Every structure is written in C-alpha cells, then in structure tokens.
Amino acid sequence: MTDDKEIVVLTGKEAVGKSSLIDYLVENGENKILKLTTRAPRGDETDGKDYRFVTLDEFIGDPTMLVSSRIGYNLYGINKKSLAEHQGRVFVTLDTDGILQLEKSVSPQNIRVMMISAPSRVVIQRMINRGERLDDIRAKRRFDENQVAGFPAGRQFGRARAGETDVF
C-alpha cells in the first residue's frame, strides 16, 4: 500500500444507502474496493462488479484477508488484491469492527470515515424490498445498534481533527 492511497470508508446501519452512494460515486469516476462475500448475488448484482462472490471455503482459506466480518448470516471481507487494485482515492463500506481491522493494515492517516444514516422507516422498507423476513430485520437492527454503540467515542481517522471538516 502506497502512502498516496486514500481510503474513504462509508459506515452506518444496514440498508441506509452506503452501497447506493458508492455506486453513484463509481458512475461518476471514483473507484471502490471490491469486497469478497459469501452471500448470493441480489437482483442484478454481478461478480467482479458489485462484489467478488466466493464460497465459504474460499473465503476462510484466503491467507491474504485483511478485513473480515459477519453481517447477518454472510461473510464479507477485503483481501490484499482488492486493496491494491486502485491507486489514489477509493471508497468502501465497512462496519466499525472492519474499520479497526483495516487500521491494522493501513496507516490511519490514509483512512477517512463517513457515517451514513437514514430514517428507520426507510431502512426497514429497503430491507423488506430486499425480501428479508421481519425476524431477520429485527435481529439485524439490534446488531446494528450494538455496532454503532461500540464505536469509540471521539475516534479520529485520517487528517481531519475535531472541529474540522473533510471535503473531497
């Protein structure tokens, strides 16, 4: 990883629009880190464009995995190849644990974190539109609350300091 790589991490609860925002940015010339996942593609998702869809054995057996997390019943991660694909600024979605894992492989000075949110009713409707069951939605919402509550208060990433705004 070179010192000129800037990793912009979008984080927030599930279904707040993080991936949609990254898709918009990519359509307008930005780059994203392509994550690996063990989940099945949704709708019109394409392997190599949206994610790298891999088997559980492939995911677990990857010795170059830098970041891994479980969201719902699926695994998501970033390996060395995914991180090295683009130079300059890249975007990725991660939960709080993923951010802390990334920081072990990448200088915190190269990481920017943006918290994304949406109204609960919008989030729940998006999850229903994805075909998720209400019991699963409730469980995921509880997990999300614990993730946000567990993020270290006042934690600073990148070059921005308290009271400053990062504009990119």
Short mmCIF file of C-alpha atoms in Angstrom, two decimals:
data_model
loop_
_atom_site.label_atom_id
_atom_site.label_comp_id
_atom_site.label_asym_id
_atom_site.label_seq_id
_atom_site.Cartn_x
_atom_site.Cartn_y
_atom_site.Cartn_z
CA MET A 1 0.00 0.00 0.00
CA THR A 2 1.41 3.34 -1.00
CA ASP A 3 1.22 6.47 1.11
CA ASP A 4 -0.86 8.24 -1.55
CA LYS A 5 -3.85 5.88 -1.22
CA GLU A 6 -6.82 7.49 0.50
CA ILE A 7 -9.49 5.07 1.70
CA VAL A 8 -12.89 6.64 2.30
CA VAL A 9 -14.99 4.32 4.44
CA LEU A 10 -18.75 4.73 4.48
CA THR A 11 -20.21 3.21 7.60
CA GLY A 12 -23.64 3.06 9.17
CA LYS A 13 -26.52 0.75 9.83
CA GLU A 14 -27.59 -1.80 7.25
CA ALA A 15 -29.72 -0.50 4.33
CA VAL A 16 -29.04 3.21 4.89
CA GLY A 17 -27.75 3.60 1.32
CA LYS A 18 -23.98 3.18 1.68
CA SER A 19 -23.64 0.92 -1.36
CA SER A 20 -26.01 3.08 -3.41
CA LEU A 21 -23.87 6.12 -2.65
CA ILE A 22 -20.70 4.27 -3.65
CA ASP A 23 -22.38 3.09 -6.87
CA TYR A 24 -23.22 6.71 -7.67
CA LEU A 25 -19.62 7.77 -6.98
CA VAL A 26 -18.25 4.97 -9.19
CA GLU A 27 -20.61 6.00 -12.01
CA ASN A 28 -19.06 9.46 -11.71
CA GLY A 29 -15.44 8.35 -11.94
CA GLU A 30 -14.47 7.29 -8.42
CA ASN A 31 -13.10 3.85 -7.53
CA LYS A 32 -14.26 1.35 -4.95
CA ILE A 33 -12.64 -1.54 -3.16
CA LEU A 34 -14.33 -4.70 -4.38
CA LYS A 35 -15.20 -6.76 -1.33
CA LEU A 36 -15.50 -10.52 -1.18
CA THR A 37 -18.70 -12.06 0.15
CA THR A 38 -20.15 -15.48 0.77
CA ARG A 39 -23.72 -14.33 0.14
CA ALA A 40 -25.59 -14.99 -3.07
CA PRO A 41 -25.93 -12.13 -5.57
CA ARG A 42 -29.06 -9.99 -5.19
CA GLY A 43 -31.11 -8.98 -8.21
CA ASP A 44 -28.81 -7.79 -10.97
CA GLU A 45 -25.56 -7.85 -8.98
CA THR A 46 -22.58 -9.06 -10.99
CA ASP A 47 -19.50 -10.93 -9.80
CA GLY A 48 -16.45 -8.71 -10.24
CA LYS A 49 -18.53 -5.53 -10.45
CA ASP A 50 -20.55 -5.42 -7.25
CA TYR A 51 -18.64 -7.99 -5.17
CA ARG A 52 -16.46 -11.00 -5.63
CA PHE A 53 -18.87 -13.79 -4.77
CA VAL A 54 -16.93 -16.67 -3.21
CA THR A 55 -17.67 -19.89 -1.37
CA LEU A 56 -17.28 -20.17 2.38
CA ASP A 57 -14.20 -22.38 1.87
CA GLU A 58 -12.62 -19.83 -0.49
CA PHE A 59 -13.27 -17.02 1.97
CA ILE A 60 -11.95 -18.84 5.02
CA GLY A 61 -8.97 -20.23 3.10
CA ASP A 62 -7.75 -16.85 1.80
CA PRO A 63 -4.44 -16.16 3.61
CA THR A 64 -4.37 -12.57 2.31
CA MET A 65 -7.61 -11.49 4.02
CA LEU A 66 -7.10 -8.14 5.78
CA VAL A 67 -10.65 -7.38 6.91
CA SER A 68 -13.47 -9.80 7.56
CA SER A 69 -16.84 -9.50 9.19
CA ARG A 70 -20.13 -11.29 9.51
CA ILE A 71 -23.27 -9.40 8.58
CA GLY A 72 -26.37 -11.41 9.17
CA TYR A 73 -25.54 -14.92 8.01
CA ASN A 74 -22.86 -13.94 5.48
CA LEU A 75 -19.15 -13.09 5.49
CA TYR A 76 -17.67 -10.00 3.87
CA GLY A 77 -14.03 -9.08 3.52
CA ILE A 78 -11.17 -7.28 1.86
CA ASN A 79 -8.02 -9.08 0.81
CA LYS A 80 -4.67 -7.65 -0.31
CA LYS A 81 -5.60 -7.91 -4.00
CA SER A 82 -8.81 -5.92 -3.54
CA LEU A 83 -6.98 -3.21 -1.63
CA ALA A 84 -4.20 -2.91 -4.23
CA GLU A 85 -6.44 -2.71 -7.35
CA HIS A 86 -6.70 1.10 -7.45
CA GLN A 87 -4.35 3.94 -6.62
CA GLY A 88 -5.41 7.29 -5.18
CA ARG A 89 -8.80 7.62 -3.51
CA VAL A 90 -11.03 4.56 -3.12
CA PHE A 91 -14.37 4.03 -1.41
CA VAL A 92 -15.59 1.06 0.63
CA THR A 93 -18.34 0.21 3.10
CA LEU A 94 -17.30 -1.28 6.45
CA ASP A 95 -18.75 -1.73 9.90
CA THR A 96 -16.91 -0.42 12.96
CA ASP A 97 -15.00 -3.65 13.51
CA GLY A 98 -13.93 -3.65 9.86
CA ILE A 99 -12.58 -0.11 10.23
CA LEU A 100 -10.49 -1.16 13.21
CA GLN A 101 -9.20 -4.21 11.30
CA LEU A 102 -8.33 -2.06 8.28
CA GLU A 103 -6.36 0.26 10.51
CA LYS A 104 -4.00 -2.66 11.31
CA SER A 105 -3.04 -2.96 7.62
CA VAL A 106 -3.26 0.66 6.51
CA SER A 107 -1.98 3.79 8.18
CA PRO A 108 -4.84 5.60 9.94
CA GLN A 109 -3.66 8.75 8.15
CA ASN A 110 -4.89 7.17 4.90
CA ILE A 111 -8.39 6.41 6.21
CA ARG A 112 -11.40 8.74 6.21
CA VAL A 113 -14.63 7.60 7.85
CA MET A 114 -18.09 8.92 6.99
CA MET A 115 -21.14 7.81 8.97
CA ILE A 116 -24.26 7.49 6.79
CA SER A 117 -27.78 7.35 8.21
CA ALA A 118 -31.38 7.19 7.03
CA PRO A 119 -34.74 7.25 8.82
CA SER A 120 -35.73 3.90 10.37
CA ARG A 121 -38.88 3.61 8.27
CA VAL A 122 -36.80 3.98 5.08
CA VAL A 123 -34.26 1.41 6.25
CA ILE A 124 -36.94 -1.13 7.20
CA GLN A 125 -38.73 -0.64 3.86
CA ARG A 126 -35.46 -1.18 1.97
CA MET A 127 -34.85 -4.41 3.90
CA ILE A 128 -38.40 -5.61 3.16
CA ASN A 129 -37.89 -4.74 -0.53
CA ARG A 130 -34.77 -6.95 -0.49
CA GLY A 131 -37.00 -9.82 0.58
CA GLU A 132 -35.79 -10.05 4.17
CA ARG A 133 -38.02 -11.55 6.84
CA LEU A 134 -39.24 -9.38 9.72
CA ASP A 135 -37.48 -11.58 12.34
CA ASP A 136 -34.19 -11.17 10.46
CA ILE A 137 -34.75 -7.42 10.15
CA ARG A 138 -35.28 -7.11 13.90
CA ALA A 139 -32.12 -9.13 14.62
CA LYS A 140 -30.04 -7.08 12.19
CA ARG A 141 -31.33 -3.79 13.62
CA ARG A 142 -30.29 -4.92 17.14
CA PHE A 143 -26.84 -5.91 15.78
CA ASP A 144 -26.51 -2.52 14.05
CA GLU A 145 -27.35 -0.68 17.28
CA ASN A 146 -24.60 -2.59 19.10
CA GLN A 147 -22.09 -1.81 16.31
CA VAL A 148 -22.79 1.92 16.43
CA ALA A 149 -22.80 1.96 20.24
CA GLY A 150 -19.47 0.10 20.28
CA PHE A 151 -17.61 2.62 18.11
CA PRO A 152 -15.08 4.52 20.24
CA ALA A 153 -16.46 7.97 21.00
CA GLY A 154 -14.39 10.81 19.63
CA ARG A 155 -12.27 8.45 17.50
CA GLN A 156 -10.42 10.39 14.80
CA PHE A 157 -9.28 8.90 11.49
CA GLY A 158 -7.28 10.45 8.72
CA ARG A 159 -6.08 14.02 8.64
CA ALA A 160 -9.29 15.65 9.90
CA ARG A 161 -9.31 16.70 13.53
CA ALA A 162 -12.15 17.55 15.88
CA GLY A 163 -13.98 20.61 14.60
CA GLU A 164 -12.62 20.28 11.05
CA THR A 165 -14.49 19.08 8.00
CA ASP A 166 -13.06 16.80 5.36
CA VAL A 167 -14.09 17.78 1.85
CA PHE A 168 -13.14 15.54 -1.01
#
